[in-house]
CSV table of C-alpha atoms and ligand atoms in Angstrom, one decimal:
chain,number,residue,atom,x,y,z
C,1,UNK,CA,-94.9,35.2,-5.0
C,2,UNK,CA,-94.5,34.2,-8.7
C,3,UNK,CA,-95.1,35.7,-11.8
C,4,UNK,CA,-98.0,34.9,-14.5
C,5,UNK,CA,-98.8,35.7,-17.8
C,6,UNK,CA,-102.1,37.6,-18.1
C,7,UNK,CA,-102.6,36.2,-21.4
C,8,UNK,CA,-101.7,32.6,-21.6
C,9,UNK,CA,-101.4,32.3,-17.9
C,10,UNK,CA,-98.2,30.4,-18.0
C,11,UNK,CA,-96.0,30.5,-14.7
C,12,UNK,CA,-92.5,32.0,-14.2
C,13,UNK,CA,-90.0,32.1,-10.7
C,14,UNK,CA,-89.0,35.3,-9.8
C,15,UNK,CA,-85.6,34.1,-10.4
C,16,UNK,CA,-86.4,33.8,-14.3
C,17,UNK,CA,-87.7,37.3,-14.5
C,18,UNK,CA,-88.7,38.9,-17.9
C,19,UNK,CA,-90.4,41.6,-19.1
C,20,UNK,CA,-93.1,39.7,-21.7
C,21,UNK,CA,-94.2,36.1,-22.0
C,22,UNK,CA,-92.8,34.2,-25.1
C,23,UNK,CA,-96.7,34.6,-26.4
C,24,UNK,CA,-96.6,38.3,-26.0
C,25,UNK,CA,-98.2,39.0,-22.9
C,26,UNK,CA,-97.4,40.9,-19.5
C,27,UNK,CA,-96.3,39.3,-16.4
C,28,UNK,CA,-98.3,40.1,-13.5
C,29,UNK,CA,-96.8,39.4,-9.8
C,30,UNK,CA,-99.3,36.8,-7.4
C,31,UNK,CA,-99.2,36.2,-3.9
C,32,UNK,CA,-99.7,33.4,-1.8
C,33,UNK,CA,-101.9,34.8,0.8
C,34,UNK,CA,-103.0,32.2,2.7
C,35,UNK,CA,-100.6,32.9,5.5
C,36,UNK,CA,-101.1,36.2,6.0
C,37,UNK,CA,-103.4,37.0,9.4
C,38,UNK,CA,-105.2,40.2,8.4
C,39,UNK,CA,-105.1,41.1,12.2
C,40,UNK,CA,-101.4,41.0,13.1
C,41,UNK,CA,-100.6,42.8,9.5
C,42,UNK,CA,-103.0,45.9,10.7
C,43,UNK,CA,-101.4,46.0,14.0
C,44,UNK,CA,-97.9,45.9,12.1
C,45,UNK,CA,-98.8,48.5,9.7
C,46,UNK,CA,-100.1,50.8,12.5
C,47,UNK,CA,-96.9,50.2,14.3
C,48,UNK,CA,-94.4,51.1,11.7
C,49,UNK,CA,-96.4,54.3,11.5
C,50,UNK,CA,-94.3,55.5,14.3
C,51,UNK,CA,-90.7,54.3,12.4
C,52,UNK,CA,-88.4,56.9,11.6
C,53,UNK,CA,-85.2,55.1,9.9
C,54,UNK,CA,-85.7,51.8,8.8
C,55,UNK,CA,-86.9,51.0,5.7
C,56,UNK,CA,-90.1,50.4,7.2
C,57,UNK,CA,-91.0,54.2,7.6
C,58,UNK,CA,-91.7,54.0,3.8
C,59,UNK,CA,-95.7,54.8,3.1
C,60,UNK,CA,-94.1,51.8,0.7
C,61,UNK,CA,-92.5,49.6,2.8
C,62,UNK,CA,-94.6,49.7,5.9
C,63,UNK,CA,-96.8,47.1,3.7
C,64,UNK,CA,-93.6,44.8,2.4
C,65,UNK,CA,-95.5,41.4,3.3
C,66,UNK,CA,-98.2,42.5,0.6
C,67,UNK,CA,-95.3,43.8,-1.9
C,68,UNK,CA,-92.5,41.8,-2.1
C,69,UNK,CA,-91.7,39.7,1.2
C,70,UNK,CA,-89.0,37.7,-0.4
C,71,UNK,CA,-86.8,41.0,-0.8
C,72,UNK,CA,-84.0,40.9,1.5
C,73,UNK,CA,-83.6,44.1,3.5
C,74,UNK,CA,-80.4,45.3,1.8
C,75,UNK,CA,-81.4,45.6,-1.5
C,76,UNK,CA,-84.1,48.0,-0.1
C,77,UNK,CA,-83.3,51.4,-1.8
C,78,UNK,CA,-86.1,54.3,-0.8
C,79,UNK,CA,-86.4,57.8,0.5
C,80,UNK,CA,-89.0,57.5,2.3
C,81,UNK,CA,-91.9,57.3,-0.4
C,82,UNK,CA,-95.2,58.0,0.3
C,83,UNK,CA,-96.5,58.9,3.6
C,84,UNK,CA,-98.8,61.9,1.7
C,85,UNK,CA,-101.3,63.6,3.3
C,86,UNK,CA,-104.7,63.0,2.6
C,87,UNK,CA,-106.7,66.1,2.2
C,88,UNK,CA,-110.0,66.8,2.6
C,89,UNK,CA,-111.8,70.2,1.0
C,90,UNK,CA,-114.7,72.4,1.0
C,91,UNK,CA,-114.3,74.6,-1.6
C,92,UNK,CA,-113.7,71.0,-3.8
C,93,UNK,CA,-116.4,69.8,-2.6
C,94,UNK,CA,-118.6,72.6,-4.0
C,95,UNK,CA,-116.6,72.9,-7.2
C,96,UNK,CA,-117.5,69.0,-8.0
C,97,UNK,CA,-121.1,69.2,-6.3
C,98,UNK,CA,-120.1,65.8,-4.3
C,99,UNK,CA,-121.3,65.6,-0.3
C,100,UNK,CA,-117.6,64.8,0.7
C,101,UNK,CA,-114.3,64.7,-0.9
C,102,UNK,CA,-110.6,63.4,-0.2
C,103,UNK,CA,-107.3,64.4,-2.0
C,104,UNK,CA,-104.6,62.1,-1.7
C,105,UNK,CA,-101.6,64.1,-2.9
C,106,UNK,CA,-99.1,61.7,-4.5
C,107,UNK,CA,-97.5,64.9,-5.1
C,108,UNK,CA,-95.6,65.0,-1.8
C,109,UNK,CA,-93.8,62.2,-2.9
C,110,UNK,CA,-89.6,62.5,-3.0
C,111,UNK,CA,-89.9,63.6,-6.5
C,112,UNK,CA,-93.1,64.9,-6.9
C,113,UNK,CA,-95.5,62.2,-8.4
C,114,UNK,CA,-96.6,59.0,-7.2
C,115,UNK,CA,-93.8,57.2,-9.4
C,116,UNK,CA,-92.2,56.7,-6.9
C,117,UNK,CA,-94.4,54.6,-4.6
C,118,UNK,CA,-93.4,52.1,-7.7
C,119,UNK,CA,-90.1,52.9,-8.6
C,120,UNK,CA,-88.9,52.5,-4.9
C,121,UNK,CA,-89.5,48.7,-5.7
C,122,UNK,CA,-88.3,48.2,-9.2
C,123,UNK,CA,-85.0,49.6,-8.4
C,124,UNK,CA,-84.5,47.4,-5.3
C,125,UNK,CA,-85.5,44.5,-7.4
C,126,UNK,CA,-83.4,45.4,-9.9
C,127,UNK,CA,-80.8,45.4,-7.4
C,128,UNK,CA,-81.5,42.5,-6.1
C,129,UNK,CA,-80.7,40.9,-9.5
C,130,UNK,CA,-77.3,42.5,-9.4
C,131,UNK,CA,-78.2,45.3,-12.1
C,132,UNK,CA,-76.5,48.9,-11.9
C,133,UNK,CA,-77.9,50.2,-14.5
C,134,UNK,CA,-81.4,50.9,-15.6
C,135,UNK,CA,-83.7,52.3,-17.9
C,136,UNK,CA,-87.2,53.6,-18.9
C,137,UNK,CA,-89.1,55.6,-21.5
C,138,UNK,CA,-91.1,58.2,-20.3
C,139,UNK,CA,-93.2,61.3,-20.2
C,140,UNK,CA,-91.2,62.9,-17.5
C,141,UNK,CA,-91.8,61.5,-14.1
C,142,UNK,CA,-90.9,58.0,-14.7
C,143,UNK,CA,-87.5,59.4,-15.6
C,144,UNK,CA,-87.2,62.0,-12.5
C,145,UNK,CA,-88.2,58.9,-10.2
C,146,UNK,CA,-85.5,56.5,-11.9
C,147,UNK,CA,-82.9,59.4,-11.9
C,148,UNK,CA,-83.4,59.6,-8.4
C,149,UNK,CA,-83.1,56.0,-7.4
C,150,UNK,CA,-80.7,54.9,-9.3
C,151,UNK,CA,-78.6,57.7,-8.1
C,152,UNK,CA,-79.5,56.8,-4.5
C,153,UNK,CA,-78.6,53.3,-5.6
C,154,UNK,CA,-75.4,54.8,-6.8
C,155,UNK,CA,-76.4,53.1,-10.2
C,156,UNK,CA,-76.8,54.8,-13.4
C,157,UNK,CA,-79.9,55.6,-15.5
C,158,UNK,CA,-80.6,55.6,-18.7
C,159,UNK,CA,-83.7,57.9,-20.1
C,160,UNK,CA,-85.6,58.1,-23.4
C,161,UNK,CA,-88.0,61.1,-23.8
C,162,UNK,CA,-90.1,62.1,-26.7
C,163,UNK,CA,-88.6,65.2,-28.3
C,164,UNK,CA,-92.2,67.0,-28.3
C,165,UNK,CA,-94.9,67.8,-25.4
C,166,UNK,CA,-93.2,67.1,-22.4
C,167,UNK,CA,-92.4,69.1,-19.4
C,168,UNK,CA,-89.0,70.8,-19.1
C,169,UNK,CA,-89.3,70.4,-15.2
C,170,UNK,CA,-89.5,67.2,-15.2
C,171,UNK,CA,-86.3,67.1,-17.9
C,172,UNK,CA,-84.2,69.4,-15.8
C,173,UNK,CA,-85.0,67.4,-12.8
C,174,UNK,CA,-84.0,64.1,-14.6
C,175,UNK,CA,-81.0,65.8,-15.7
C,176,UNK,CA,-79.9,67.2,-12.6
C,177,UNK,CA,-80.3,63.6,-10.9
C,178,UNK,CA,-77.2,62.8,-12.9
C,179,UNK,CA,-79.2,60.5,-16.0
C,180,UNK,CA,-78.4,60.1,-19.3
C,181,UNK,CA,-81.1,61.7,-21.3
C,182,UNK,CA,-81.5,60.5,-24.9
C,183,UNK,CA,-84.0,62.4,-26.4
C,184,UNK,CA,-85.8,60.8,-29.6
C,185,UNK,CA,-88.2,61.9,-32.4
C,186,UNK,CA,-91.2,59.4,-31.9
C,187,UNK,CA,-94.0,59.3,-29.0
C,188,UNK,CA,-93.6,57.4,-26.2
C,189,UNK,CA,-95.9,54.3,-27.7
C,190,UNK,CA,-92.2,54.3,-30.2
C,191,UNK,CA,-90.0,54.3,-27.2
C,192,UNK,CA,-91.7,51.4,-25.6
C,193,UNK,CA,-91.9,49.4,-28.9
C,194,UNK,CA,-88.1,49.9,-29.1
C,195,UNK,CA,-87.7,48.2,-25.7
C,196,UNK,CA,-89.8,45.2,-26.8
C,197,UNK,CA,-87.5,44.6,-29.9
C,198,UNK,CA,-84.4,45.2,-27.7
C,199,UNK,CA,-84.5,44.7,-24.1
C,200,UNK,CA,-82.2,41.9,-24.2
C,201,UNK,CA,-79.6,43.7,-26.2
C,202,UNK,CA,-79.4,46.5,-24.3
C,203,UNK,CA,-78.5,44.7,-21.0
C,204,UNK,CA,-80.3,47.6,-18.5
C,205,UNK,CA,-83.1,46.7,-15.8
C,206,UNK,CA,-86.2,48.2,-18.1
C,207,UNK,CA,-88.5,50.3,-15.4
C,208,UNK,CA,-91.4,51.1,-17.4
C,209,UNK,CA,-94.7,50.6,-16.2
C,210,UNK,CA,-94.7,47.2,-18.2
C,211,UNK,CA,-92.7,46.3,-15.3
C,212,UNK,CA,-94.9,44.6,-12.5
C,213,UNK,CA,-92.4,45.2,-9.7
C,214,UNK,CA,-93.5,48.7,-9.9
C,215,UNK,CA,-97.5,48.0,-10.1
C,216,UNK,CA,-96.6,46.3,-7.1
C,217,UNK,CA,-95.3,49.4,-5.4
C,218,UNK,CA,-98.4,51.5,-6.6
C,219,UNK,CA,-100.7,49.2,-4.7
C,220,UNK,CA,-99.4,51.3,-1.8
C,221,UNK,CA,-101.7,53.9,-2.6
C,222,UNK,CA,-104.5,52.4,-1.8
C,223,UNK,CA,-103.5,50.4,1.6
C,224,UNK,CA,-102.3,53.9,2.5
C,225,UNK,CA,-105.8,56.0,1.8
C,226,UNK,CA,-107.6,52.4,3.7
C,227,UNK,CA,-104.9,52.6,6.8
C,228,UNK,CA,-105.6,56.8,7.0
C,229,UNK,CA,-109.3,56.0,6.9
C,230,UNK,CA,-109.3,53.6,9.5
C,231,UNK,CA,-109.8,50.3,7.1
C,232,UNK,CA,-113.1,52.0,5.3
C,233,UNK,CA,-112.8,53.4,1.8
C,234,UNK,CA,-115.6,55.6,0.2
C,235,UNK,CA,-117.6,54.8,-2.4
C,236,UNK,CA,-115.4,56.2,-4.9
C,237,UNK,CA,-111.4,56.3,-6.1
C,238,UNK,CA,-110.8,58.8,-9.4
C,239,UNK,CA,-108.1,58.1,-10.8
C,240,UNK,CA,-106.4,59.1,-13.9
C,241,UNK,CA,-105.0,56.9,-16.6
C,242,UNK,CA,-102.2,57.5,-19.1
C,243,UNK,CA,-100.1,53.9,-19.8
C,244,UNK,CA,-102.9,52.5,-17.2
C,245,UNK,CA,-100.1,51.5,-14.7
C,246,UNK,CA,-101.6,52.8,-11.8
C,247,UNK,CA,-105.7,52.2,-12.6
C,248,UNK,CA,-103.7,48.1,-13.0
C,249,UNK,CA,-102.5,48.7,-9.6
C,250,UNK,CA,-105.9,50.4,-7.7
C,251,UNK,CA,-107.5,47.3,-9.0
C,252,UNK,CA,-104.8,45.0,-7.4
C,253,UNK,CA,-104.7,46.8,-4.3
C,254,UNK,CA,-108.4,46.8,-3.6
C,255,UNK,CA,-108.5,43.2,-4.1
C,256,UNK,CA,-106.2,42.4,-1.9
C,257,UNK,CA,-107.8,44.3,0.5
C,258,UNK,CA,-110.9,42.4,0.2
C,259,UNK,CA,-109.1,39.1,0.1
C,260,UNK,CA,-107.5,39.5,3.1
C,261,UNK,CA,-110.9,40.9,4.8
C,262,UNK,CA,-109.1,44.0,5.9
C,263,UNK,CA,-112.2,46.1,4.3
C,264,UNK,CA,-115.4,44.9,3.5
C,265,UNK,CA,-117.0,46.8,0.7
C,266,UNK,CA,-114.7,47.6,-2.6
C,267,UNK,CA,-115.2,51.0,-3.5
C,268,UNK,CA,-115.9,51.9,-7.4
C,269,UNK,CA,-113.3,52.8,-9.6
C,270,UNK,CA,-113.7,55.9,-11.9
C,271,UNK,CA,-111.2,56.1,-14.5
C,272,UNK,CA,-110.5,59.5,-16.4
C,273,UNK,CA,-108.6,60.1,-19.6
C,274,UNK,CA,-107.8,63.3,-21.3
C,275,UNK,CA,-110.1,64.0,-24.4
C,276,UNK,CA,-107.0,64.2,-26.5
C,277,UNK,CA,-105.3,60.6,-25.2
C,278,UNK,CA,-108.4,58.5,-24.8
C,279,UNK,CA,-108.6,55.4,-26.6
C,280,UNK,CA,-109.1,53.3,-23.2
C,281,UNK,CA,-112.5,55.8,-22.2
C,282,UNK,CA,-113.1,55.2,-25.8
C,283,UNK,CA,-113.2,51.3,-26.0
C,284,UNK,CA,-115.2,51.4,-22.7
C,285,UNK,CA,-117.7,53.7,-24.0
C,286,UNK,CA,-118.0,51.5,-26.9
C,287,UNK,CA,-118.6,48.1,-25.1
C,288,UNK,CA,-115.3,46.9,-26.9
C,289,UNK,CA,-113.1,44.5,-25.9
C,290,UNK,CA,-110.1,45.5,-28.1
C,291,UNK,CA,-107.9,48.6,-27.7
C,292,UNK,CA,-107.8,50.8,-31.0
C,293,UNK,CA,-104.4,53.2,-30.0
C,294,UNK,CA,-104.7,56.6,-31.0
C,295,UNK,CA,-101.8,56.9,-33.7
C,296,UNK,CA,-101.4,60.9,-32.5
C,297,UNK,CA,-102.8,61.5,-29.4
C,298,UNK,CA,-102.2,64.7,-27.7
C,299,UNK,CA,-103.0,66.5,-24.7
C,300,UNK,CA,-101.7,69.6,-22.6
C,301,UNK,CA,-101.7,67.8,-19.4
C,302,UNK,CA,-98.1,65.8,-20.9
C,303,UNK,CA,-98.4,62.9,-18.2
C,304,UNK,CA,-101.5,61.7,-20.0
C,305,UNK,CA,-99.9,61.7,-23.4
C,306,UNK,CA,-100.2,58.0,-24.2
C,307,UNK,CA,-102.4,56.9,-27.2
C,308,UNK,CA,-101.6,53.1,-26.5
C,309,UNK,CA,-101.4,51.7,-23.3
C,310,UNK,CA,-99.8,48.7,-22.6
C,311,UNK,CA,-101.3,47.9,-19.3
C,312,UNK,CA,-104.7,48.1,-21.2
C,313,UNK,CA,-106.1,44.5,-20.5
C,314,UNK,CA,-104.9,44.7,-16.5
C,315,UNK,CA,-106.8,47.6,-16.2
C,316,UNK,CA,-109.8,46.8,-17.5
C,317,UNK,CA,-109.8,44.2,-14.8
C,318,UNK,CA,-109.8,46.7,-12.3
C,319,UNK,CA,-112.8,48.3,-13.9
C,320,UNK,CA,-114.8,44.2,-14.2
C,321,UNK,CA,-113.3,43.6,-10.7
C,322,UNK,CA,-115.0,47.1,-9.2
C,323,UNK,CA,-118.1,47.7,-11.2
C,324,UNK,CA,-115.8,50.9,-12.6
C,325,UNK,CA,-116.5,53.9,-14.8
C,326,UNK,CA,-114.2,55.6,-17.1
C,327,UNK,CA,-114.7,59.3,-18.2
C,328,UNK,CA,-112.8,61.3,-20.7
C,329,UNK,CA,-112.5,65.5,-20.1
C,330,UNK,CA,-111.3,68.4,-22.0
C,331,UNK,CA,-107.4,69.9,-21.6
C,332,UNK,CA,-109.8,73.8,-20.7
C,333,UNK,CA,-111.5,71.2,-18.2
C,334,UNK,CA,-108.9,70.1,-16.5
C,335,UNK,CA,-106.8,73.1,-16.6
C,336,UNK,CA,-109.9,75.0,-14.3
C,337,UNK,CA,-110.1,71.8,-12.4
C,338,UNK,CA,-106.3,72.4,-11.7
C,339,UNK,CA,-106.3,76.0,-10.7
C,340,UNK,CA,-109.4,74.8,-8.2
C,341,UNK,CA,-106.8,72.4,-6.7
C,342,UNK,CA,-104.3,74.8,-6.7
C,343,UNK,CA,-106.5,77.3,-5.2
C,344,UNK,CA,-107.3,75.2,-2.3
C,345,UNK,CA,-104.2,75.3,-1.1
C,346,UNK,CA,-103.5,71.8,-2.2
C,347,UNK,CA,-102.0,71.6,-5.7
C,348,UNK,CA,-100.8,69.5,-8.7
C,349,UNK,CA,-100.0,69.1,-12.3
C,350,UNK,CA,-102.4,69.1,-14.8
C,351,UNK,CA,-103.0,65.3,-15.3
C,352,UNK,CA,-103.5,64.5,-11.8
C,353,UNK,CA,-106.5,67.2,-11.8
C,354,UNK,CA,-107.7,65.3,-14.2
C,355,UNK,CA,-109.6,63.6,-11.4
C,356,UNK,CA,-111.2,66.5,-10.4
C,357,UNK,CA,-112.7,67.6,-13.8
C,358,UNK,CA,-113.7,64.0,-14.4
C,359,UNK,CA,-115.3,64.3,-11.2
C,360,UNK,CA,-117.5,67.5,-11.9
C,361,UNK,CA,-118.6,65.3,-14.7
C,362,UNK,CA,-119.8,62.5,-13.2
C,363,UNK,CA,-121.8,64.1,-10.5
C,364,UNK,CA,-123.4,66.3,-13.3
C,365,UNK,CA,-124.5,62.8,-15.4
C,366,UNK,CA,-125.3,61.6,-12.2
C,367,UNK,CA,-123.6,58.1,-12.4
C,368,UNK,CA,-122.0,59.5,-9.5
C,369,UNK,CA,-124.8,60.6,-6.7
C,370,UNK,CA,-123.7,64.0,-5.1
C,371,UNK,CA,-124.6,61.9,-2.0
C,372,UNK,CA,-121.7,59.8,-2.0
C,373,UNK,CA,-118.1,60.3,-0.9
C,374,UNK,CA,-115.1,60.1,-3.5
C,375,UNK,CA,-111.3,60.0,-3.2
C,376,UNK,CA,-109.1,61.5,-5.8
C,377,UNK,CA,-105.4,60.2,-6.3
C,378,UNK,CA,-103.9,63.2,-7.4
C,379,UNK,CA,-100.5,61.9,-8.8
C,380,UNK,CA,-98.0,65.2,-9.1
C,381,UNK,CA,-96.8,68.1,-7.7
C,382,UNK,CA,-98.1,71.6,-9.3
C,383,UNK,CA,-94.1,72.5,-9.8
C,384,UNK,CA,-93.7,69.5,-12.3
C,385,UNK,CA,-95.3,72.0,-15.1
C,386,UNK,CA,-94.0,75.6,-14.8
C,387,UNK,CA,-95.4,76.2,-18.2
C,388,UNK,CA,-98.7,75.3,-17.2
C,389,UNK,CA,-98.7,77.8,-14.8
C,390,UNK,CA,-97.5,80.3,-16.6
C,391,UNK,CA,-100.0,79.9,-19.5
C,392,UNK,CA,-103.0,79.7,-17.4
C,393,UNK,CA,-102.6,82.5,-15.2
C,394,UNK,CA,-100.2,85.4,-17.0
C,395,UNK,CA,-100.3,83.6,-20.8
C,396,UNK,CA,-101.8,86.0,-23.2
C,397,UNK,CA,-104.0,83.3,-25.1
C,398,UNK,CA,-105.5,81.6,-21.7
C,399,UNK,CA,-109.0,80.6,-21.7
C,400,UNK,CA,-108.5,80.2,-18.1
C,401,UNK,CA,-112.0,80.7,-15.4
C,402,UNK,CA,-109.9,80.9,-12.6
C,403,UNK,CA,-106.6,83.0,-13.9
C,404,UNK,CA,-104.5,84.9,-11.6
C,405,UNK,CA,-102.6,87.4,-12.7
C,406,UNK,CA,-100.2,89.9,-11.4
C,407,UNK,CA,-101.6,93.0,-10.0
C,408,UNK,CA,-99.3,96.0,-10.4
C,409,UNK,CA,-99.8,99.4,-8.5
C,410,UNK,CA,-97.4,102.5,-7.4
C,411,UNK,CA,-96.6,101.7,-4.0
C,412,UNK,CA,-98.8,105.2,-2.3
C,413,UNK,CA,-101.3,104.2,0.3
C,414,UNK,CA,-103.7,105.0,-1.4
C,415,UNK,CA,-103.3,102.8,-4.4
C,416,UNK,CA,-102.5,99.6,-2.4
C,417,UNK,CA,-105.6,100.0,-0.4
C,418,UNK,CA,-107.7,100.2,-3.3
C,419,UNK,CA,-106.4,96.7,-4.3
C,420,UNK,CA,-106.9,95.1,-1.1
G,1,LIG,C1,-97.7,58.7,-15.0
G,1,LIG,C2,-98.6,59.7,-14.6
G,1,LIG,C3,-100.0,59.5,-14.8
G,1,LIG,C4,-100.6,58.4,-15.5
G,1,LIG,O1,-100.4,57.2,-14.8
G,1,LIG,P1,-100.5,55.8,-15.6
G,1,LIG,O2,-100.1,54.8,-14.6
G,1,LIG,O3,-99.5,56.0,-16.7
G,1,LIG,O4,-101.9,55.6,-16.1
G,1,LIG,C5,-100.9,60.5,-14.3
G,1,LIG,N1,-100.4,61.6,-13.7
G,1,LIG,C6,-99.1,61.8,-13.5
G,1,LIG,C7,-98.7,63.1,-12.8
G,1,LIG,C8,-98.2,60.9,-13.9
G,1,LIG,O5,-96.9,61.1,-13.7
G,2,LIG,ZN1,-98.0,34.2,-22.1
């Protein structure tokens, strides 16, 4: 495993980690593969299926030899991350018009997105380096997932959230985890050009997604929906993209997969912004090679909230590397998409239905064929974004199709019957 620049391609040890290349770029992590024997690693994977206490019970650690195999055991710091069902539903599957449909809820995760699956890694890394104390910028569930590491860790975290548009859920939960939260006036494109001009000042383990120990982590998702489906993907994985970590580490995943000939076809990626935080959708659509950021993006799903993402020229690997799609969808879209998750007994927030509104869209424009079979990652848990709720179903102003509201009756027989 060593680390290279994706823009000049110059080499680093582990050892001399850094966040950015002297010329600007990102680091990404490679693997010498040529070891690996994709028979025994199934065999291991299906066996530590059945682990209950060693780190190897992880839906994370059960696939260590394709995430970090020189990590001694000890630094290891996880609750047990991943391991989330995968979900298949009918009434989805007539909302989006597709023949078949999974859900993979990242949702279930420790605390409640799919942050986790990556920050389970950073941390131990960071450990492993000696560091107690560590640090990100964030639209909310970056800092619940560091909160709750480092405090498992017994470390201390350090969080930087925009003062506008994010979830107080995901504050409160931070919070409670025991963080310091600084709160800032700015966007979280300002908070993450701070850290460029000071991580080495600041002397904390930076765990932002520019951080490829936690892409690393992420790649999990995708081993996990392959093990669940017995090694054979469908043609599709929706996924939605904010800072692009987790559309960098789809794109990874798959090819390893297909490098180690544990599947054979690579499914097609289809990547979906919000209409409001799009300037990746945007570039795509244009044939463009540069990223133009959006200097105010905004959006109501909060997780999406990015208007430039650093992990921009990763992920448009992902989308050479799989023939990918990228879609952008309304904040009304997604919210209806979101109460159709919700409503199926499944749930999430509303970037993660995203997916599912991007989905719709697709299959209507027909560049995806209602014949074909689709995943959707959906990346956090419906209690992440109270006020969401709250708006949708009992908020005065919602425009909301599917809105559920309170019904309220004197409790006689006869009354209560009528409403049943
Ligand atoms: C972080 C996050 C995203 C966006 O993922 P990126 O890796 O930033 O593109 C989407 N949904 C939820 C719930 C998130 O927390
Ligand atoms: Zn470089």
């Amino acid at each position: 495993m060593k680390l290279v620049c994706v823009d000049c391609s110059r080499e680093v040890a582990l050892d001399a980690f850094d966040y950015q290349c002297g010329c600007g770029g990102l680091f990404d992590i490679v693997h010498d593969m040529k070891d690996l024997d994709a028979d025994r690693l199934k065999r291991v994977f299906d066996e530590r299926l059945s682990e209950r206490m060693t780190p190897y019970a992880s839906g994370v650690w059960r696939y260590k030899e394709l995430i970090f195999p020189e990590l001694p055991e000890e630094f290891i710091t996880t609750k047990y991350e991943g391991n989330t069902g995968l979900y298949s539903s009918e009434l989805l599957q007539a909302y989006t018009g597709i023949r078949k449909i999974w859900l993979k809820a990242q949702s279930e995760n420790p605390s409640g997105s799919f942050k986790d699956n990556g920050m389970t890694v950073a941390v131990s890394h960071g450990r492993s380096l000696g560091y107690k104390r560590f640090t990100c910028t964030s639209t909310g569930n970056t800092s619940s997932s560091l909160a709750m590491y480092a405090a498992l860790a017994q470390g201390s975290s350090y969080v930087f959230v925009p003062n506008k548009n994010i979830s107080l859920n995901k504050v409160l939960q931070t919070l409670a985890y025991g963080a310091k939260v600084i709160s800032f006036s700015g966007t979280y494109d300002d908070g993450i050009r701070f850290y460029e001009q000071y991580s080495k000042e600041l002397e904390l383990y930076i765990c932002n997604s520019i951080n490829p120990f936690r892409i690393e982590g992420q790649k999990s998702i995708i081993y996990e929906i392959s093990q669940y489906l017995k090694w054979s993907l469908p043609d599709w994985v929706v996924i939605p993209g904010g800072a692009l970590s987790n559309v960098t580490a789809l794109g990874k995943g798959l090819h390893d997969l297909k490098t180690l000939g544990l599947i054979d076809k690579v499914p097609r990626v289809a990547l979906i912004q919000a209409e409001g935080a799009s300037p990746f959708h945007k570039m795509a659509a244009a044939g463009k090679q540069e990223l133009t950021p959006e200097p105010s993006p905004y959006t109501r799903a909060s997780a999406l909230n990015i208007g430039n993402p650093p992990s921009w020229k990763k992920a448009l690997r992902t989308l050479e590397q799989t023939n990918g799609v990228t879609c952008s969808v309304t904040d009304a879209e997604i919210l209806d998409a979101k109460a159709k998750v919700d409503q199926s007994g499944i749930g999430c927030e509303p970037a993660s239905a995203a997916t599912v509104a991007g989905l719709c869209k697709l299959v209507a424009q027909q560049i995806i064929d209602k014949d074909e079979t689709a995943v959707c990652i959906l990346t956090g848990n419906m209690l992440k974004d109270t006020d969401a709720l709250h708006e949708y179903h009992l908020g005065e102003a919602s425009a909301g199709n599917y809105r559920n509201g309170i019904l309220s009756a004197d409790l006689a027989l006869e009354d209560i019957q009528r409403l049943l």
